[in-house]
Short mmCIF file of C-alpha atoms in Angstrom, two decimals:
data_model
loop_
_atom_site.label_atom_id
_atom_site.label_comp_id
_atom_site.label_asym_id
_atom_site.label_seq_id
_atom_site.Cartn_x
_atom_site.Cartn_y
_atom_site.Cartn_z
CA UNK A 1113 11.24 1.12 -12.49
CA UNK A 1114 14.85 -0.16 -15.35
CA UNK A 1115 16.17 -3.31 -15.92
CA UNK A 1116 19.45 -4.46 -15.74
CA UNK A 1117 20.45 -6.76 -18.65
CA UNK A 1118 19.45 -5.78 -21.84
CA UNK A 1119 21.81 -6.27 -24.29
CA UNK A 1120 22.68 -2.83 -26.23
CA UNK A 1121 22.82 -2.65 -29.93
CA UNK A 1122 25.61 -0.47 -32.25
CA UNK A 1123 24.88 0.93 -34.83
CA UNK A 1124 26.56 -0.03 -38.01
CA UNK A 1125 30.23 1.23 -38.58
CA UNK A 1126 30.04 4.61 -39.89
CA UNK A 1127 26.32 5.21 -39.67
CA UNK A 1128 25.52 8.19 -37.91
CA UNK A 1129 23.93 8.10 -34.04
CA UNK A 1130 20.61 9.94 -34.27
CA UNK A 1131 19.56 11.75 -31.38
CA UNK A 1132 21.54 9.59 -29.45
CA UNK A 1133 20.68 10.87 -25.87
CA UNK A 1134 17.52 9.22 -26.59
CA UNK A 1135 19.29 5.44 -27.20
CA UNK A 1136 18.13 3.94 -24.22
CA UNK A 1137 15.39 5.54 -23.47
CA UNK A 1138 12.83 2.05 -22.91
CA UNK A 1139 9.61 0.93 -22.03
CA UNK A 1140 10.91 1.75 -17.73
CA UNK A 1141 10.26 5.74 -18.31
CA UNK A 1142 6.51 4.92 -18.62
CA UNK A 1143 7.19 3.91 -15.08
CA UNK A 1144 7.43 8.36 -14.14
CA UNK A 1145 4.22 8.56 -15.54
CA UNK A 1146 1.98 5.46 -14.00
CA UNK A 1147 3.61 7.02 -10.46
CA UNK A 1148 3.01 11.00 -10.98
CA UNK A 1149 -0.57 10.32 -12.41
CA UNK A 1150 -2.38 7.77 -9.25
CA UNK A 1151 -1.09 10.57 -6.78
CA UNK A 1152 -3.59 12.39 -8.44
CA UNK A 1153 -6.24 9.51 -8.62
CA UNK A 1154 -4.93 8.69 -4.76
CA UNK A 1155 -5.37 12.04 -3.58
CA UNK A 1156 -8.34 12.46 -5.33
CA UNK A 1157 -9.64 9.52 -3.60
CA UNK A 1158 -9.58 9.75 -0.58
CA UNK A 1159 -12.10 10.36 2.61
CA UNK A 1160 -9.95 13.61 4.23
CA UNK A 1161 -9.61 16.27 1.49
CA UNK A 1162 -8.32 19.08 3.11
CA UNK A 1163 -8.63 22.66 2.08
CA UNK A 1164 -6.20 23.22 -1.59
CA UNK A 1165 -5.88 19.45 -1.45
CA UNK A 1166 -7.77 19.52 -5.43
CA UNK A 1167 -5.75 22.25 -6.75
CA UNK A 1168 -2.49 20.91 -5.91
CA UNK A 1169 -3.51 17.28 -7.65
CA UNK A 1170 -4.90 18.82 -10.53
CA UNK A 1171 -1.05 20.32 -11.06
CA UNK A 1172 -0.04 16.76 -10.35
CA UNK A 1173 -2.73 15.32 -13.10
CA UNK A 1174 -1.19 18.13 -15.50
CA UNK A 1175 2.04 16.99 -14.69
CA UNK A 1176 1.72 13.38 -15.55
CA UNK A 1177 -0.30 14.33 -19.16
CA UNK A 1178 2.86 16.18 -20.18
CA UNK A 1179 4.74 13.09 -19.00
CA UNK A 1180 2.82 10.84 -21.08
CA UNK A 1181 2.91 12.95 -24.07
CA UNK A 1182 6.94 14.69 -24.06
CA UNK A 1183 7.81 10.04 -24.03
CA UNK A 1184 4.61 9.22 -26.17
CA UNK A 1185 6.47 11.60 -28.44
CA UNK A 1186 10.79 10.45 -27.11
CA UNK A 1187 9.78 6.85 -28.32
CA UNK A 1188 8.31 7.37 -31.31
CA UNK A 1189 12.03 9.01 -32.42
CA UNK A 1190 13.71 6.10 -30.38
CA UNK A 1191 12.03 3.18 -32.75
CA UNK A 1192 12.53 6.03 -35.54
CA UNK A 1193 15.90 6.53 -34.89
CA UNK A 1194 17.09 3.51 -33.17
CA UNK A 1195 15.05 -0.20 -34.42
CA UNK A 1196 17.67 -1.92 -33.07
CA UNK A 1197 17.66 -1.35 -29.57
CA UNK A 1198 14.28 -0.41 -29.58
CA UNK A 1199 13.59 -4.39 -31.21
CA UNK A 1200 16.58 -5.28 -28.62
CA UNK A 1201 13.86 -4.02 -25.49
CA UNK A 1202 11.67 -6.21 -27.36
CA UNK A 1203 13.83 -9.07 -27.26
CA UNK A 1204 14.98 -8.75 -24.22
CA UNK A 1205 13.32 -10.64 -21.30
CA UNK A 1206 14.02 -8.00 -18.61
CA UNK A 1207 13.05 -5.48 -20.86
CA UNK A 1208 10.04 -7.15 -22.15
CA UNK A 1209 7.96 -6.57 -19.59
CA UNK A 1210 7.90 -2.86 -19.34
CA UNK A 1211 5.82 -2.63 -22.47
CA UNK A 1212 2.23 -3.42 -20.31
CA UNK A 1213 4.20 0.22 -18.66
CA UNK A 1214 2.63 1.89 -21.44
CA UNK A 1215 -0.96 0.81 -21.17
CA UNK A 1216 -1.16 1.12 -17.97
CA UNK A 1217 0.33 4.98 -18.06
CA UNK A 1218 -2.20 5.67 -20.95
CA UNK A 1219 -4.56 4.53 -18.63
CA UNK A 1220 -3.81 5.57 -15.73
CA UNK A 1221 -3.61 9.75 -17.48
CA UNK A 1222 -7.26 9.02 -18.99
CA UNK A 1223 -8.48 7.79 -15.14
CA UNK A 1224 -7.11 10.97 -13.20
CA UNK A 1225 -8.05 13.54 -15.83
CA UNK A 1226 -11.15 12.08 -15.19
CA UNK A 1227 -10.90 12.48 -10.98
CA UNK A 1228 -9.20 15.40 -11.38
CA UNK A 1229 -8.41 16.59 -14.37
CA UNK A 1230 -12.49 17.40 -14.64
CA UNK A 1231 -11.98 20.22 -12.80
CA UNK A 1232 -10.36 21.76 -15.19
CA UNK A 1233 -11.59 21.07 -18.76
CA UNK A 1234 -14.36 20.51 -17.30
CA UNK A 1235 -16.68 16.79 -17.52
CA UNK A 1236 -17.29 16.52 -21.39
CA UNK A 1237 -13.65 17.11 -22.94
CA UNK A 1238 -12.22 14.70 -19.49
CA UNK A 1239 -14.20 11.97 -20.09
CA UNK A 1240 -13.81 12.17 -24.04
CA UNK A 1241 -10.53 12.03 -23.54
CA UNK A 1242 -10.52 9.06 -20.86
CA UNK A 1243 -12.89 7.96 -23.76
CA UNK A 1244 -9.35 7.36 -25.57
CA UNK A 1245 -6.72 6.38 -23.26
CA UNK A 1246 -8.81 4.20 -21.65
CA UNK A 1247 -9.03 2.29 -25.26
CA UNK A 1248 -5.58 2.72 -26.42
CA UNK A 1249 -4.67 1.05 -23.23
CA UNK A 1250 -6.52 -1.57 -22.85
CA UNK A 1251 -6.38 -2.41 -26.00
CA UNK A 1252 -2.33 -1.92 -25.71
CA UNK A 1253 -2.76 -4.07 -22.29
CA UNK A 1254 -4.52 -6.79 -23.33
CA UNK A 1255 -1.98 -7.40 -26.04
CA UNK A 1256 1.66 -6.76 -24.11
CA UNK A 1257 -0.85 -8.96 -21.58
CA UNK A 1258 -0.25 -11.87 -24.44
CA UNK A 1259 2.52 -11.01 -26.59
CA UNK A 1260 5.06 -11.37 -23.49
CA UNK A 1261 3.56 -14.15 -22.41
CA UNK A 1262 4.30 -15.70 -25.72
CA UNK A 1263 8.21 -14.22 -26.58
CA UNK A 1264 8.82 -15.76 -22.76
CA UNK A 1265 7.35 -19.06 -23.10
CA UNK A 1266 9.25 -18.57 -28.08
CA UNK A 1267 11.59 -16.99 -27.51
CA UNK A 1268 12.93 -15.52 -24.10
CA UNK A 1269 12.68 -18.60 -22.43
CA UNK A 1270 13.92 -17.70 -18.73
CA UNK A 1271 15.45 -19.60 -16.10
CA UNK A 1272 13.06 -20.12 -13.25
CA UNK A 1273 15.82 -18.79 -11.31
CA UNK A 1274 15.40 -15.53 -12.29
CA UNK A 1275 11.68 -14.95 -12.42
CA UNK A 1276 11.99 -11.41 -11.01
CA UNK A 1277 8.87 -9.18 -10.15
CA UNK A 1278 8.82 -7.27 -13.45
CA UNK A 1279 7.51 -10.46 -15.62
CA UNK A 1280 3.83 -9.28 -13.00
CA UNK A 1281 3.82 -5.75 -15.91
CA UNK A 1282 2.05 -7.20 -18.38
CA UNK A 1283 -0.39 -9.61 -16.83
CA UNK A 1284 -1.94 -6.60 -13.84
CA UNK A 1285 -2.49 -4.25 -17.40
CA UNK A 1286 -5.50 -5.05 -17.91
CA UNK A 1287 -6.80 -5.14 -14.29
CA UNK A 1288 -5.88 -1.26 -14.74
CA UNK A 1289 -8.76 -1.06 -17.23
CA UNK A 1290 -11.31 -3.68 -14.96
CA UNK A 1291 -10.79 -0.47 -12.11
CA UNK A 1292 -10.44 2.71 -14.04
CA UNK A 1293 -12.96 2.19 -16.68
CA UNK A 1294 -16.43 2.10 -13.76
CA UNK A 1295 -15.35 5.25 -14.63
CA UNK A 1296 -17.11 5.76 -17.71
CA UNK A 1297 -20.36 3.74 -16.81
CA UNK A 1298 -22.58 6.54 -16.19
CA UNK A 1299 -21.31 8.46 -18.95
CA UNK A 1300 -21.84 5.64 -21.44
CA UNK A 1301 -25.66 5.27 -22.67
CA UNK A 1302 -28.16 3.89 -20.45
CA UNK A 1303 -29.38 0.14 -21.74
CA UNK A 1304 -26.84 -2.50 -23.38
CA UNK A 1305 -23.69 -0.56 -23.39
CA UNK A 1306 -23.28 0.28 -19.94
CA UNK A 1307 -23.83 -3.41 -19.56
CA UNK A 1308 -21.45 -4.15 -21.23
CA UNK A 1309 -18.19 -2.39 -20.71
CA UNK A 1310 -18.59 -3.28 -16.76
CA UNK A 1311 -19.44 -6.68 -17.42
CA UNK A 1312 -16.21 -6.59 -19.62
CA UNK A 1313 -14.45 -4.26 -16.80
CA UNK A 1314 -14.99 -7.52 -14.87
CA UNK A 1315 -13.89 -10.16 -17.06
CA UNK A 1316 -10.78 -8.11 -17.54
CA UNK A 1317 -10.59 -8.67 -13.80
CA UNK A 1318 -10.72 -12.18 -13.75
CA UNK A 1319 -8.26 -12.26 -16.21
CA UNK A 1320 -5.13 -10.01 -14.38
CA UNK A 1321 -6.54 -11.92 -11.58
CA UNK A 1322 -5.98 -15.51 -12.72
CA UNK A 1323 -2.70 -14.38 -14.60
CA UNK A 1324 -1.24 -12.56 -11.69
CA UNK A 1325 -2.20 -15.61 -9.68
CA UNK A 1326 0.57 -17.85 -12.20
CA UNK A 1327 3.17 -15.37 -12.01
CA UNK A 1328 3.14 -14.82 -8.60
CA UNK A 1329 4.38 -18.13 -6.86
CA UNK A 1330 7.45 -18.27 -9.84
CA UNK A 1331 8.24 -14.91 -7.74
CA UNK A 1332 7.92 -15.98 -4.70
CA UNK A 1333 9.92 -18.87 -4.87
CA UNK A 1334 12.45 -17.38 -6.89
CA UNK A 1335 12.62 -14.80 -3.40
CA UNK A 1336 12.49 -17.67 -1.23
CA UNK A 1337 14.49 -20.56 -2.14
CA UNK A 1338 17.42 -17.49 -3.90
CA UNK A 1339 17.58 -15.26 -1.56
CA UNK A 1340 17.48 -11.02 -1.83
CA UNK A 1341 17.75 -9.71 -5.35
CA UNK A 1342 20.33 -7.82 -5.99
CA UNK A 1343 20.04 -4.43 -4.60
CA UNK A 1344 19.20 -2.13 -7.88
CA UNK A 1345 15.90 -4.31 -7.87
CA UNK A 1346 15.06 -4.29 -4.23
CA UNK A 1347 12.07 -1.77 -4.28
CA UNK A 1348 10.90 -4.41 -7.61
CA UNK A 1349 9.30 -6.03 -5.32
CA UNK A 1350 6.77 -3.51 -4.72
CA UNK A 1351 5.17 -4.34 -7.85
CA UNK A 1352 3.48 -7.89 -5.97
CA UNK A 1353 0.98 -4.72 -4.68
CA UNK A 1354 0.51 -3.06 -7.77
CA UNK A 1355 -2.26 -6.70 -8.77
CA UNK A 1356 -3.22 -6.96 -5.53
CA UNK A 1357 -4.24 -2.87 -4.72
CA UNK A 1358 -5.04 -2.67 -7.96
CA UNK A 1359 -8.13 -5.74 -7.57
CA UNK A 1360 -9.61 -4.03 -4.53
CA UNK A 1361 -9.79 -1.47 -6.03
CA UNK A 1362 -11.55 -2.64 -8.79
CA UNK A 1363 -13.78 -4.81 -6.69
CA UNK A 1364 -14.89 -1.63 -5.19
CA UNK A 1365 -14.94 0.54 -8.66
CA UNK A 1366 -17.39 -2.15 -9.98
CA UNK A 1367 -19.58 -2.51 -7.08
CA UNK A 1368 -19.98 1.31 -7.28
CA UNK A 1369 -20.78 1.37 -10.73
CA UNK A 1370 -23.07 -1.55 -10.33
CA UNK A 1371 -26.30 -0.61 -9.34
CA UNK A 1372 -29.16 0.81 -12.39
CA UNK A 1373 -27.34 -1.67 -14.83
CA UNK A 1374 -26.79 -4.83 -14.22
CA UNK A 1375 -30.14 -6.58 -12.63
CA UNK A 1376 -30.41 -7.46 -9.28
CA UNK A 1377 -28.80 -10.42 -7.11
CA UNK A 1378 -26.04 -9.60 -9.37
CA UNK A 1379 -25.84 -5.38 -8.44
CA UNK A 1380 -25.36 -6.45 -4.47
CA UNK A 1381 -23.21 -10.02 -5.58
CA UNK A 1382 -20.79 -7.11 -6.68
CA UNK A 1383 -20.71 -4.86 -3.84
CA UNK A 1384 -20.67 -8.26 -1.57
CA UNK A 1385 -17.39 -9.27 -3.80
CA UNK A 1386 -15.67 -5.92 -2.81
CA UNK A 1387 -15.43 -7.03 0.75
CA UNK A 1388 -15.05 -10.29 0.68
CA UNK A 1389 -12.31 -10.34 -1.75
CA UNK A 1390 -11.10 -7.02 -0.55
CA UNK A 1391 -10.24 -7.50 2.49
CA UNK A 1392 -8.31 -10.49 2.80
CA UNK A 1393 -6.20 -9.35 -0.58
CA UNK A 1394 -5.27 -5.98 1.33
CA UNK A 1395 -4.67 -8.22 4.60
CA UNK A 1396 -1.43 -10.08 2.67
CA UNK A 1397 -1.06 -6.83 0.79
CA UNK A 1398 -0.05 -5.49 4.18
CA UNK A 1399 2.19 -9.04 5.13
CA UNK A 1400 4.43 -7.56 1.74
CA UNK A 1401 4.48 -4.73 2.32
CA UNK A 1402 6.19 -5.52 6.14
CA UNK A 1403 8.64 -7.88 3.91
CA UNK A 1404 9.75 -6.09 1.02
CA UNK A 1405 9.64 -2.50 3.09
CA UNK A 1406 12.91 -4.36 5.30
CA UNK A 1407 14.33 -5.99 2.40
CA UNK A 1408 14.65 -2.15 1.33
CA UNK A 1409 16.36 -1.50 4.55
CA UNK A 1410 18.05 -4.12 4.08
CA UNK A 1411 19.43 -2.40 0.58
CA UNK A 1412 19.71 0.34 1.38
CA UNK A 1413 22.13 0.17 4.83
CA UNK A 1414 24.74 -2.09 1.86
CA UNK A 1415 25.14 1.09 -0.36
CA UNK A 1416 21.89 0.45 -2.72
CA UNK A 1417 21.86 3.88 -5.14
CA UNK A 1418 19.15 5.90 -7.05
CA UNK A 1419 17.93 3.93 -10.59
CA UNK A 1420 14.56 4.05 -12.08
CA UNK A 1421 13.61 1.11 -10.18
CA UNK A 1422 12.85 3.81 -7.31
CA UNK A 1423 9.59 4.52 -9.32
CA UNK A 1424 8.04 0.88 -8.51
CA UNK A 1425 7.86 2.22 -5.02
CA UNK A 1426 5.01 4.90 -6.63
CA UNK A 1427 1.63 3.32 -8.80
CA UNK A 1428 1.08 -0.10 -6.27
CA UNK A 1429 1.72 1.93 -3.34
CA UNK A 1430 -0.62 4.43 -4.91
CA UNK A 1431 -4.07 1.68 -5.72
CA UNK A 1432 -3.14 0.65 -2.77
CA UNK A 1433 -4.19 3.74 -0.83
CA UNK A 1434 -6.87 3.49 -3.51
CA UNK A 1435 -8.15 0.11 -2.66
CA UNK A 1436 -8.30 1.37 1.20
CA UNK A 1437 -10.38 4.10 0.33
CA UNK A 1438 -13.17 1.95 -1.70
CA UNK A 1439 -12.73 -0.99 1.39
CA UNK A 1440 -13.58 2.32 3.73
CA UNK A 1441 -16.66 3.74 1.79
CA UNK A 1442 -18.24 0.11 1.84
CA UNK A 1443 -17.38 -0.95 4.70
CA UNK A 1444 -17.69 2.88 6.70
CA UNK A 1445 -14.71 0.95 8.73
CA UNK A 1446 -12.93 3.91 9.46
CA UNK A 1447 -9.32 1.71 10.36
CA UNK A 1448 -9.73 2.25 6.64
CA UNK A 1449 -9.59 5.82 6.52
CA UNK A 1450 -6.46 5.56 7.89
CA UNK A 1451 -4.77 3.43 6.42
CA UNK A 1452 -5.14 4.56 3.55
CA UNK A 1453 -4.29 9.10 4.77
CA UNK A 1454 -0.97 6.77 6.00
CA UNK A 1455 -0.16 5.15 2.81
CA UNK A 1456 -1.02 8.18 0.63
CA UNK A 1457 1.34 10.11 2.97
CA UNK A 1458 4.11 7.13 2.22
CA UNK A 1459 2.74 7.72 -1.51
CA UNK A 1460 3.72 11.75 -2.08
CA UNK A 1461 7.29 10.66 0.08
CA UNK A 1462 8.23 8.48 -2.77
CA UNK A 1463 7.02 10.18 -5.04
CA UNK A 1464 8.81 13.77 -5.36
CA UNK A 1465 11.96 10.98 -3.96
CA UNK A 1466 12.20 8.75 -6.70
CA UNK A 1467 10.84 12.26 -9.65
CA UNK A 1468 13.92 14.76 -7.59
CA UNK A 1469 16.43 11.68 -8.12
CA UNK A 1470 15.07 11.51 -12.24
CA UNK A 1471 15.66 15.64 -12.50
CA UNK A 1472 18.76 15.39 -10.70
CA UNK A 1473 20.07 11.98 -12.79
CA UNK A 1474 18.49 13.86 -16.11
CA UNK A 1475 20.75 17.22 -15.25
CA UNK A 1476 24.17 15.42 -15.06
CA UNK A 1477 23.40 13.71 -18.13
CA UNK A 1478 23.53 10.30 -16.42
CA UNK A 1479 19.51 9.49 -17.55
CA UNK A 1480 18.67 7.43 -20.23
CA UNK A 1481 21.18 5.21 -18.62
CA UNK A 1482 22.60 1.61 -20.77
CA UNK A 1483 22.16 -0.61 -18.69
CA UNK A 1484 24.62 -2.66 -17.07
#
């Protein structure tokens, strides 16, 4: 994904430009890490596990971990050598929300490490890695959920006509913590530590859900009254699926972790919430998938070319896969299994297209590119 309105800051006259290739490397690049890690996590949760799938998922997990390390180093160099441009990203309403992607990238790789990477590095090492990344991602996500809206209020002050699905990114980051935190619950000491983490994840679920419910009407209202977004930004419409799929995943994961951790009737309450909340939300996700898909087809017919926004086709769809897989576990309905499997095929296809386009852009020197 890429923001199109960032104003590049020119270096002082006569100042040497160090590492010019990193000058326009924004936080939106973390979307590639998220989109890669979710392929591994979503695939591991599918009801149908054909031979060889786990090995393929391990390769994807390793790739997501390498991408995360590479981008963390590259972004640190970007801040060190292009501090003016980095500040411009933070103070630009189109780019600042992507700081939520940093948190989600940390969380996504941590979750994939525990779900898939444990087969290769061992459970103990996987838990340790996930604990570090989960902690860092959760702290970063909560900070982004507060700081970016604060900047929008006191500094950016964007007009209502510029409302974009990108605005959802900072407030969705805590929902990723709520969905992946329950995986760590069984690995904590019994009693207070497990209960504390479970209830904290439930609190993060509420933080993110209510934040998304505030932002979503702005996005829908802008779309209905202002018409389709610019061609290059059309893939960002898929970002709306993120809070829908991730919240459904969260309630299902909380329900899985609750028995034996919280007393009754709360454990049964978590199980009931998983179905009573998840099914209607997935119904709206189906509606939005159809609408966004139709607008993407329209944009392709009008000449929409590849850009980093195409990574928006990956992680949000992956959260719907994990949400549907969770519903299949708690309802036993085969329709959810089939829907999860079908969406996973779409996810893999979108990931391959986005990865191929990004690699071609890097090889040709077109990426990282200055915003138009």
